[in-house]
mmCIF file of C-alpha atoms in Angstrom:
data_model
loop_
_atom_site.group_PDB
_atom_site.id
_atom_site.type_symbol
_atom_site.label_atom_id
_atom_site.label_comp_id
_atom_site.label_asym_id
_atom_site.label_seq_id
_atom_site.Cartn_x
_atom_site.Cartn_y
_atom_site.Cartn_z
ATOM 1 C CA MET A 721 0.210 0.327 0.204
ATOM 2 C CA SER A 722 1.739 3.289 -1.020
ATOM 3 C CA PRO A 723 1.483 6.039 1.917
ATOM 4 C CA THR A 724 -0.883 8.428 2.630
ATOM 5 C CA LYS A 725 1.083 11.205 4.300
ATOM 6 C CA LYS A 726 4.096 13.431 4.876
ATOM 7 C CA VAL A 727 5.808 15.209 6.785
ATOM 8 C CA CYS A 728 7.698 18.801 5.707
ATOM 9 C CA ILE A 729 9.815 20.601 8.190
ATOM 10 C CA LEU A 730 9.758 24.983 7.689
ATOM 11 C CA GLY A 731 12.530 25.546 9.824
ATOM 12 C CA SER A 732 15.958 24.321 9.780
ATOM 13 C CA GLY A 733 18.307 26.439 11.998
ATOM 14 C CA ASN A 734 19.081 24.694 15.674
ATOM 15 C CA TRP A 735 16.415 23.363 16.401
ATOM 16 C CA GLY A 736 14.740 22.695 13.208
ATOM 17 C CA SER A 737 17.488 20.668 11.631
ATOM 18 C CA THR A 738 17.699 18.630 14.766
ATOM 19 C CA ALA A 739 14.257 18.256 14.363
ATOM 20 C CA ALA A 740 14.648 16.949 11.090
ATOM 21 C CA ARG A 741 17.057 14.324 12.803
ATOM 22 C CA ILE A 742 15.325 12.406 13.989
ATOM 23 C CA ILE A 743 12.274 13.363 11.806
ATOM 24 C CA GLY A 744 13.854 11.876 9.128
ATOM 25 C CA ASN A 745 14.512 8.350 10.859
ATOM 26 C CA ASN A 746 11.237 7.976 12.008
ATOM 27 C CA VAL A 747 10.041 8.048 8.892
ATOM 28 C CA LEU A 748 11.781 5.447 7.066
ATOM 29 C CA LYS A 749 9.535 3.020 10.013
ATOM 30 C CA LEU A 750 6.321 4.864 9.424
ATOM 31 C CA PRO A 751 4.662 2.795 6.413
ATOM 32 C CA ASP A 752 1.442 5.511 6.050
ATOM 33 C CA PHE A 753 4.429 8.344 6.048
ATOM 34 C CA ASP A 754 5.951 9.069 2.301
ATOM 35 C CA ASP A 755 9.300 8.554 3.074
ATOM 36 C CA SER A 756 11.011 11.777 2.025
ATOM 37 C CA VAL A 757 10.934 14.736 3.878
ATOM 38 C CA LYS A 758 11.316 18.044 2.515
ATOM 39 C CA ILE A 759 12.627 21.344 5.143
ATOM 40 C CA TRP A 760 12.228 25.008 3.936
ATOM 41 C CA VAL A 761 15.899 26.790 4.153
ATOM 42 C CA TYR A 762 16.807 30.344 3.671
ATOM 43 C CA GLU A 763 18.509 30.642 1.424
ATOM 44 C CA GLU A 764 22.303 31.723 2.159
ATOM 45 C CA ILE A 765 25.349 31.196 1.170
ATOM 46 C CA VAL A 766 28.291 29.819 2.517
ATOM 47 C CA GLY A 767 31.661 28.968 1.550
ATOM 48 C CA ARG A 768 30.697 30.338 -1.372
ATOM 49 C CA LYS A 769 28.393 27.762 -1.986
ATOM 50 C CA LYS A 770 23.876 27.691 -1.247
ATOM 51 C CA LEU A 771 23.069 26.832 1.856
ATOM 52 C CA THR A 772 20.620 24.428 0.144
ATOM 53 C CA GLU A 773 23.357 22.696 -1.785
ATOM 54 C CA ILE A 774 25.589 21.786 1.582
ATOM 55 C CA ILE A 775 22.264 20.172 3.017
ATOM 56 C CA ASN A 776 21.696 18.034 -0.010
ATOM 57 C CA THR A 777 25.341 16.962 -1.030
ATOM 58 C CA GLN A 778 27.026 16.694 2.239
ATOM 59 C CA HIS A 779 23.830 15.581 4.539
ATOM 60 C CA GLU A 780 24.837 18.153 6.802
ATOM 61 C CA ASN A 781 23.656 22.023 7.952
ATOM 62 C CA VAL A 782 27.432 23.404 7.881
ATOM 63 C CA LYS A 783 25.951 26.782 9.374
ATOM 64 C CA TYR A 784 23.250 26.325 12.545
ATOM 65 C CA LEU A 785 24.300 22.452 13.110
ATOM 66 C CA PRO A 786 27.402 21.326 11.965
ATOM 67 C CA GLY A 787 28.824 18.290 12.699
ATOM 68 C CA HIS A 788 26.139 16.588 12.651
ATOM 69 C CA LYS A 789 24.423 14.731 9.620
ATOM 70 C CA LEU A 790 21.013 14.607 8.663
ATOM 71 C CA PRO A 791 19.778 11.621 6.789
ATOM 72 C CA ASP A 792 19.886 11.234 3.370
ATOM 73 C CA ASN A 793 15.356 11.407 3.189
ATOM 74 C CA VAL A 794 15.176 14.821 4.598
ATOM 75 C CA VAL A 795 15.547 17.421 1.507
ATOM 76 C CA ALA A 796 15.959 20.956 1.533
ATOM 77 C CA VAL A 797 14.257 23.350 -0.455
ATOM 78 C CA SER A 798 14.362 27.044 -0.505
ATOM 79 C CA ASP A 799 10.832 27.384 -1.753
ATOM 80 C CA ALA A 800 8.432 26.962 1.274
ATOM 81 C CA VAL A 801 6.058 26.802 -1.353
ATOM 82 C CA GLU A 802 7.128 23.951 -2.672
ATOM 83 C CA VAL A 803 7.409 22.410 0.944
ATOM 84 C CA VAL A 804 4.368 22.146 1.548
ATOM 85 C CA LYS A 805 2.228 22.094 -1.316
ATOM 86 C CA ASP A 806 2.059 17.844 -0.539
ATOM 87 C CA ALA A 807 2.267 17.542 3.314
ATOM 88 C CA THR A 808 -0.206 16.684 5.886
ATOM 89 C CA HIS A 809 2.223 17.594 8.171
ATOM 90 C CA ILE A 810 3.705 20.567 8.795
ATOM 91 C CA VAL A 811 6.441 20.514 11.968
ATOM 92 C CA VAL A 812 6.337 24.735 11.900
ATOM 93 C CA VAL A 813 9.796 25.846 12.962
ATOM 94 C CA ILE A 814 11.235 29.080 12.765
ATOM 95 C CA PRO A 815 11.363 32.953 15.298
ATOM 96 C CA HIS A 816 7.975 33.844 15.915
ATOM 97 C CA GLN A 817 9.116 37.430 14.572
ATOM 98 C CA PHE A 818 8.899 35.394 11.120
ATOM 99 C CA ILE A 819 5.922 33.090 11.682
ATOM 100 C CA GLN A 820 3.027 35.937 10.002
ATOM 101 C CA HIS A 821 4.849 36.525 6.430
ATOM 102 C CA LEU A 822 5.493 32.928 6.035
ATOM 103 C CA LEU A 823 2.339 31.720 6.890
ATOM 104 C CA ASP A 824 0.847 34.371 4.374
ATOM 105 C CA THR A 825 3.232 33.363 1.957
ATOM 106 C CA ILE A 826 1.866 29.745 1.806
ATOM 107 C CA HIS A 827 -1.092 30.253 2.650
ATOM 108 C CA GLY A 828 -3.544 29.283 -0.464
ATOM 109 C CA HIS A 829 -1.072 26.250 -0.650
ATOM 110 C CA ILE A 830 -1.750 23.904 0.948
ATOM 111 C CA LEU A 831 -3.318 20.704 1.031
ATOM 112 C CA PRO A 832 -7.187 20.934 2.947
ATOM 113 C CA ASN A 833 -6.446 17.951 5.346
ATOM 114 C CA ALA A 834 -2.947 18.967 6.463
ATOM 115 C CA GLN A 835 -2.604 19.251 10.493
ATOM 116 C CA ALA A 836 -0.124 21.466 12.172
ATOM 117 C CA ILE A 837 3.239 21.555 14.992
ATOM 118 C CA SER A 838 4.669 24.430 16.783
ATOM 119 C CA LEU A 839 8.026 23.993 17.496
ATOM 120 C CA ILE A 840 8.520 27.699 18.498
ATOM 121 C CA LYS A 841 8.992 28.683 21.484
ATOM 122 C CA GLY A 842 7.847 32.558 21.799
ATOM 123 C CA ILE A 843 4.394 33.923 22.181
ATOM 124 C CA GLY A 844 2.416 37.131 21.347
ATOM 125 C CA ILE A 845 2.183 39.459 23.573
ATOM 126 C CA ASN A 846 0.675 43.567 23.556
ATOM 127 C CA ASN A 847 -1.888 44.783 25.695
ATOM 128 C CA GLN A 848 -5.307 43.463 24.557
ATOM 129 C CA GLY A 849 -3.409 39.514 25.628
ATOM 130 C CA MET A 850 -1.599 37.133 24.450
ATOM 131 C CA THR A 851 -1.562 35.021 20.822
ATOM 132 C CA THR A 852 -0.438 31.987 20.925
ATOM 133 C CA MET A 853 1.504 30.274 17.388
ATOM 134 C CA THR A 854 -1.193 27.692 16.861
ATOM 135 C CA GLN A 855 -3.375 30.663 17.051
ATOM 136 C CA ILE A 856 -1.911 32.616 15.106
ATOM 137 C CA ILE A 857 -1.641 29.402 12.326
ATOM 138 C CA HIS A 858 -4.509 28.671 12.332
ATOM 139 C CA ARG A 859 -6.278 31.136 11.839
ATOM 140 C CA THR A 860 -4.010 31.636 8.445
ATOM 141 C CA LEU A 861 -4.272 28.608 7.413
ATOM 142 C CA ALA A 862 -7.138 27.312 9.208
ATOM 143 C CA ILE A 863 -5.877 23.833 9.350
ATOM 144 C CA PRO A 864 -5.825 22.097 13.370
ATOM 145 C CA VAL A 865 -2.409 23.063 15.331
ATOM 146 C CA SER A 866 -0.368 21.334 18.013
ATOM 147 C CA SER A 867 2.692 21.970 20.445
ATOM 148 C CA LEU A 868 5.070 20.316 20.389
ATOM 149 C CA SER A 869 7.983 22.025 23.453
ATOM 150 C CA GLY A 870 10.456 20.608 26.409
ATOM 151 C CA ALA A 871 13.765 20.474 28.317
ATOM 152 C CA ASN A 872 15.317 20.918 25.029
ATOM 153 C CA ILE A 873 18.092 21.831 23.676
ATOM 154 C CA ALA A 874 19.158 21.665 20.353
ATOM 155 C CA ASN A 875 22.644 19.902 20.494
ATOM 156 C CA GLU A 876 22.205 17.532 22.578
ATOM 157 C CA ILE A 877 19.732 16.419 21.394
ATOM 158 C CA ALA A 878 21.692 16.122 18.450
ATOM 159 C CA GLU A 879 24.089 13.463 20.393
ATOM 160 C CA GLU A 880 21.382 11.634 21.186
ATOM 161 C CA LYS A 881 21.636 12.771 24.862
ATOM 162 C CA TYR A 882 18.093 11.093 26.555
ATOM 163 C CA CYS A 883 15.221 13.845 27.217
ATOM 164 C CA GLU A 884 12.160 14.515 27.569
ATOM 165 C CA THR A 885 8.975 16.590 25.414
ATOM 166 C CA THR A 886 5.627 17.934 26.227
ATOM 167 C CA ILE A 887 3.456 17.325 22.400
ATOM 168 C CA GLY A 888 -0.508 19.073 23.667
ATOM 169 C CA CYS A 889 -2.413 18.394 20.726
ATOM 170 C CA SER A 890 -6.322 18.477 21.588
ATOM 171 C CA ASP A 891 -6.986 15.006 18.920
ATOM 172 C CA PRO A 892 -5.890 12.172 20.986
ATOM 173 C CA ASP A 893 -5.256 10.007 17.725
ATOM 174 C CA GLU A 894 -3.646 12.412 15.836
ATOM 175 C CA ALA A 895 -1.800 12.820 19.056
ATOM 176 C CA ILE A 896 -0.818 9.787 18.812
ATOM 177 C CA VAL A 897 0.196 10.602 15.009
ATOM 178 C CA TRP A 898 3.035 13.736 15.806
ATOM 179 C CA ARG A 899 4.312 11.146 19.045
ATOM 180 C CA SER A 900 5.011 7.885 16.186
ATOM 181 C CA LEU A 901 7.004 11.250 14.526
ATOM 182 C CA PHE A 902 9.040 12.381 17.086
ATOM 183 C CA ASN A 903 9.621 10.177 19.925
ATOM 184 C CA ALA A 904 12.743 7.670 19.404
ATOM 185 C CA SER A 905 14.572 6.291 22.668
ATOM 186 C CA TYR A 906 16.564 9.664 23.103
ATOM 187 C CA PHE A 907 13.633 11.808 22.950
ATOM 188 C CA GLN A 908 11.161 10.086 24.565
ATOM 189 C CA VAL A 909 7.747 12.331 24.236
ATOM 190 C CA ASN A 910 4.563 12.652 26.357
ATOM 191 C CA CYS A 911 1.482 14.138 25.519
ATOM 192 C CA ILE A 912 -1.207 16.089 27.035
ATOM 193 C CA SER A 913 -4.405 17.988 25.853
ATOM 194 C CA ASP A 914 -3.225 21.351 27.193
ATOM 195 C CA VAL A 915 -2.081 23.221 23.723
ATOM 196 C CA LEU A 916 -1.880 26.411 25.149
ATOM 197 C CA GLY A 917 -0.501 25.289 28.038
ATOM 198 C CA VAL A 918 2.467 23.836 26.449
ATOM 199 C CA GLU A 919 2.882 27.224 23.886
ATOM 200 C CA PHE A 920 2.645 29.570 27.248
ATOM 201 C CA CYS A 921 5.881 27.029 29.487
ATOM 202 C CA GLY A 922 7.596 27.321 26.960
ATOM 203 C CA ALA A 923 7.941 31.187 25.886
ATOM 204 C CA LEU A 924 7.643 32.906 29.546
ATOM 205 C CA LYS A 925 10.788 30.041 30.289
ATOM 206 C CA ASN A 926 13.397 31.811 28.171
ATOM 207 C CA ILE A 927 12.150 35.435 30.353
ATOM 208 C CA VAL A 928 13.259 33.564 33.414
ATOM 209 C CA ALA A 929 16.998 32.206 31.656
ATOM 210 C CA VAL A 930 17.148 35.600 30.715
ATOM 211 C CA GLY A 931 17.466 36.526 34.584
ATOM 212 C CA ALA A 932 19.101 33.072 35.615
ATOM 213 C CA GLY A 933 22.168 34.625 32.751
ATOM 214 C CA PHE A 934 22.290 37.924 34.687
ATOM 215 C CA ILE A 935 23.394 35.879 37.063
ATOM 216 C CA ASP A 936 26.420 33.921 35.946
ATOM 217 C CA GLY A 937 26.982 37.317 34.661
ATOM 218 C CA LEU A 938 27.312 38.675 37.788
ATOM 219 C CA GLY A 939 28.931 35.814 39.689
ATOM 220 C CA LEU A 940 26.571 35.382 42.124
ATOM 221 C CA GLY A 941 26.470 31.848 43.088
ATOM 222 C CA ASN A 942 23.433 28.724 42.807
ATOM 223 C CA ASN A 943 21.519 30.404 45.329
ATOM 224 C CA THR A 944 20.386 33.403 43.898
ATOM 225 C CA LYS A 945 20.422 31.575 40.470
ATOM 226 C CA ALA A 946 18.116 28.933 42.563
ATOM 227 C CA ALA A 947 15.938 32.083 43.683
ATOM 228 C CA ILE A 948 15.370 33.713 40.981
ATOM 229 C CA ILE A 949 14.645 29.828 39.800
ATOM 230 C CA ARG A 950 11.941 29.525 42.223
ATOM 231 C CA ILE A 951 10.188 33.196 41.315
ATOM 232 C CA GLY A 952 9.898 33.443 37.281
ATOM 233 C CA PHE A 953 8.811 30.038 37.231
ATOM 234 C CA LEU A 954 5.728 31.358 39.724
ATOM 235 C CA GLU A 955 5.865 34.559 37.827
ATOM 236 C CA MET A 956 4.856 32.842 34.842
ATOM 237 C CA ARG A 957 1.966 30.504 36.264
ATOM 238 C CA ARG A 958 1.014 34.569 37.265
ATOM 239 C CA LEU A 959 0.839 35.648 34.217
ATOM 240 C CA ALA A 960 -1.039 32.185 32.819
ATOM 241 C CA MET A 961 -3.376 32.621 35.267
ATOM 242 C CA HIS A 962 -3.790 36.561 34.128
ATOM 243 C CA ILE A 963 -4.259 36.291 31.091
ATOM 244 C CA SER A 964 -5.722 32.898 30.349
ATOM 245 C CA GLY A 965 -8.085 32.042 33.799
ATOM 246 C CA THR A 966 -8.814 28.007 33.599
ATOM 247 C CA HIS A 967 -7.614 27.487 29.956
ATOM 248 C CA ILE A 968 -3.967 26.074 31.012
ATOM 249 C CA GLN A 969 -4.137 23.581 32.733
ATOM 250 C CA ASP A 970 -2.076 23.492 36.671
ATOM 251 C CA SER A 971 -0.767 19.952 36.514
ATOM 252 C CA THR A 972 0.769 21.118 32.924
ATOM 253 C CA PHE A 973 3.235 23.472 34.427
ATOM 254 C CA MET A 974 4.803 20.368 36.011
ATOM 255 C CA GLU A 975 5.715 18.851 32.231
ATOM 256 C CA SER A 976 8.798 18.463 30.181
ATOM 257 C CA CYS A 977 7.701 21.425 28.657
ATOM 258 C CA GLY A 978 7.141 23.471 32.366
ATOM 259 C CA MET A 979 9.530 23.097 35.212
ATOM 260 C CA ALA A 980 11.819 20.719 33.545
ATOM 261 C CA ASP A 981 12.480 23.143 30.468
ATOM 262 C CA VAL A 982 12.598 26.159 33.038
ATOM 263 C CA ILE A 983 15.314 24.324 34.711
ATOM 264 C CA THR A 984 17.793 23.111 31.626
ATOM 265 C CA THR A 985 17.288 26.667 30.461
ATOM 266 C CA CYS A 986 18.835 28.195 32.685
ATOM 267 C CA TYR A 987 22.131 26.382 33.452
ATOM 268 C CA GLY A 988 22.711 25.854 29.462
ATOM 269 C CA GLY A 989 20.697 27.282 27.335
ATOM 270 C CA ARG A 990 21.731 29.957 24.401
ATOM 271 C CA ASN A 991 19.102 32.661 26.313
ATOM 272 C CA ARG A 992 21.524 31.936 29.273
ATOM 273 C CA ARG A 993 24.136 32.491 27.690
ATOM 274 C CA LEU A 994 23.805 35.525 25.608
ATOM 275 C CA ALA A 995 22.473 37.287 28.691
ATOM 276 C CA GLU A 996 25.718 36.049 30.609
ATOM 277 C CA GLU A 997 27.799 38.327 27.556
ATOM 278 C CA PHE A 998 25.268 40.582 27.919
ATOM 279 C CA VAL A 999 26.902 41.410 31.642
ATOM 280 C CA LYS A 1000 30.483 40.602 31.426
ATOM 281 C CA THR A 1001 30.292 42.551 28.341
ATOM 282 C CA GLY A 1002 28.127 45.423 27.860
ATOM 283 C CA LYS A 1003 27.261 45.338 24.194
ATOM 284 C CA SER A 1004 23.861 44.393 23.309
ATOM 285 C CA MET A 1005 21.792 41.598 23.008
ATOM 286 C CA SER A 1006 21.984 41.769 18.983
ATOM 287 C CA GLN A 1007 25.801 42.734 18.315
ATOM 288 C CA LEU A 1008 25.615 39.265 20.473
ATOM 289 C CA GLU A 1009 23.533 37.394 17.870
ATOM 290 C CA ARG A 1010 25.705 38.087 15.564
ATOM 291 C CA GLU A 1011 28.648 36.979 16.992
ATOM 292 C CA LEU A 1012 28.590 34.480 18.949
ATOM 293 C CA LEU A 1013 24.831 32.436 17.577
ATOM 294 C CA ASN A 1014 25.254 33.249 13.055
ATOM 295 C CA GLY A 1015 22.540 36.159 13.955
ATOM 296 C CA GLN A 1016 19.692 33.185 14.598
ATOM 297 C CA LYS A 1017 17.411 34.999 16.214
ATOM 298 C CA LEU A 1018 16.382 34.635 20.309
ATOM 299 C CA GLN A 1019 13.009 34.464 22.514
ATOM 300 C CA GLY A 1020 13.778 35.318 25.791
ATOM 301 C CA TYR A 1021 15.124 39.410 25.863
ATOM 302 C CA LEU A 1022 12.222 39.434 23.022
ATOM 303 C CA THR A 1023 9.757 38.092 24.618
ATOM 304 C CA ALA A 1024 10.348 39.893 27.863
ATOM 305 C CA GLY A 1025 9.385 43.382 25.584
ATOM 306 C CA GLU A 1026 5.838 41.738 24.480
ATOM 307 C CA VAL A 1027 5.321 40.957 28.485
ATOM 308 C CA HIS A 1028 6.847 44.442 29.767
ATOM 309 C CA SER A 1029 3.756 46.259 26.857
ATOM 310 C CA TYR A 1030 1.077 43.458 28.590
ATOM 311 C CA ILE A 1031 1.529 44.120 32.329
ATOM 312 C CA ASP A 1032 2.868 47.575 32.089
ATOM 313 C CA SER A 1033 -0.977 47.869 30.112
ATOM 314 C CA CYS A 1034 -2.598 46.036 33.068
ATOM 315 C CA GLY A 1035 -1.328 48.811 35.702
ATOM 316 C CA ILE A 1036 -0.239 44.641 36.720
ATOM 317 C CA ASN A 1037 3.946 45.756 37.078
ATOM 318 C CA ASP A 1038 4.321 45.308 40.904
ATOM 319 C CA HIS A 1039 3.092 41.445 40.311
ATOM 320 C CA PHE A 1040 5.355 40.822 37.886
ATOM 321 C CA PRO A 1041 8.703 42.301 39.358
ATOM 322 C CA LEU A 1042 11.737 39.805 38.275
ATOM 323 C CA PHE A 1043 9.782 40.052 34.907
ATOM 324 C CA THR A 1044 10.262 43.969 34.754
ATOM 325 C CA ASN A 1045 14.096 44.193 35.419
ATOM 326 C CA ILE A 1046 14.871 41.743 33.317
ATOM 327 C CA TYR A 1047 13.151 44.091 30.778
ATOM 328 C CA GLU A 1048 14.280 46.853 32.274
ATOM 329 C CA ILE A 1049 18.661 45.889 32.389
ATOM 330 C CA CYS A 1050 17.444 44.165 28.291
ATOM 331 C CA TYR A 1051 15.476 47.858 26.756
ATOM 332 C CA GLN A 1052 16.278 51.185 29.815
ATOM 333 C CA GLY A 1053 20.215 50.086 30.538
ATOM 334 C CA LYS A 1054 19.814 49.404 34.253
ATOM 335 C CA HIS A 1055 22.129 47.940 36.199
ATOM 336 C CA PRO A 1056 22.530 43.866 36.183
ATOM 337 C CA ARG A 1057 21.503 43.630 39.733
ATOM 338 C CA THR A 1058 18.543 45.595 40.503
ATOM 339 C CA ILE A 1059 17.343 41.994 39.284
ATOM 340 C CA PHE A 1060 16.851 41.948 42.820
ATOM 341 C CA ASP A 1061 14.988 45.219 43.643
ATOM 342 C CA GLY A 1062 11.033 44.094 44.371
ATOM 343 C CA LEU A 1063 11.278 40.507 44.497
ATOM 344 C CA ASN A 1064 9.851 40.294 48.258
ATOM 345 C CA VAL A 1065 5.981 38.569 46.702
ATOM 346 C CA ASP A 1066 4.043 36.943 48.222
ATOM 347 C CA PHE A 1067 2.474 33.743 45.655
ATOM 348 C CA SER A 1068 0.765 31.964 48.261
ATOM 349 C CA ARG A 1069 -2.854 33.664 47.193
ATOM 350 C CA ASP A 1070 -2.120 32.685 43.720
ATOM 351 C CA THR A 1071 -5.443 30.133 43.283
ATOM 352 C CA LEU A 1072 -4.051 27.488 40.670
ATOM 353 C CA THR A 1073 -5.895 26.639 37.344
ATOM 354 C CA PRO A 1074 -7.292 23.084 37.917
ATOM 355 C CA SER A 1075 -6.513 20.523 35.392
ATOM 356 C CA ARG A 1076 -9.189 18.687 33.546
ATOM 357 C CA GLY A 1077 -10.732 16.140 35.476
ATOM 358 C CA SER A 1078 -9.464 17.356 38.991
#
């Protein structure tokens, strides 16, 4: 029987290329899926060659995931429409500030029965509230959208070091399909129904990681860093309650996408690393992105700006002193030691949102 499903990947950065390694290997074991996996690559010239040409001949993304071979069945394509036109399952993994332009490009060129999953760790927050990546994708493409997030540092996954991740999918049958595409012996997938919660955790933990990086840059030690992580985690939950009420399940914060992701990002993630260098060098975040990440964009300080816009418009800055301090250090030139200002906040009266079935 010929395959009835086909998966593609939109995005070929560090995380997108890592996902391509897993998916490329998994589809070869799934008879329902076509063996070929197209991956959209924003065309760049690397050493006088096109990046797509390098990937398709050397089977390696030498710019964003050097040292790790991609399966031969992963095919790099620079035309996003060509990538999605025959795909039933679309994996979206690009920086969140570029998502709308990409969706507008592929709108009208996807199959009517297509499904998507977002691996993007970012959300749009303004004075009107929150818009998640799955909501943006669904609104533009009118297809079902799931989310994946967890304690997932891409380079460690590429080295096949054991970790977990969380998929949020409202359709139990489709959750099984997504799990089959991503699950591996070293990459354990747990599926839950809370799509919004998975995304929310994945985005907000990057702000906490920036705070942890400031602490590392100041050389203040593990006790101080642990305090910042704890306060940041509680502000994440508080903001979730303020924006979504009972739409986010409290149990989601105990999944890999929640507490585990906060911990790993605050100790090993790139947002933490850049924040540390921000303190030590005095260089701007954008300059450090160019120097240390080949120009790849990080979400932590960008999300901090979006979150501040929301809490400031609501007049609730005093309820989020850590998030406010991180914003002011990133954008207003305040000294990193001001991160401690006003942190004596009582979280004991925060009401936990119920989990379904509780």
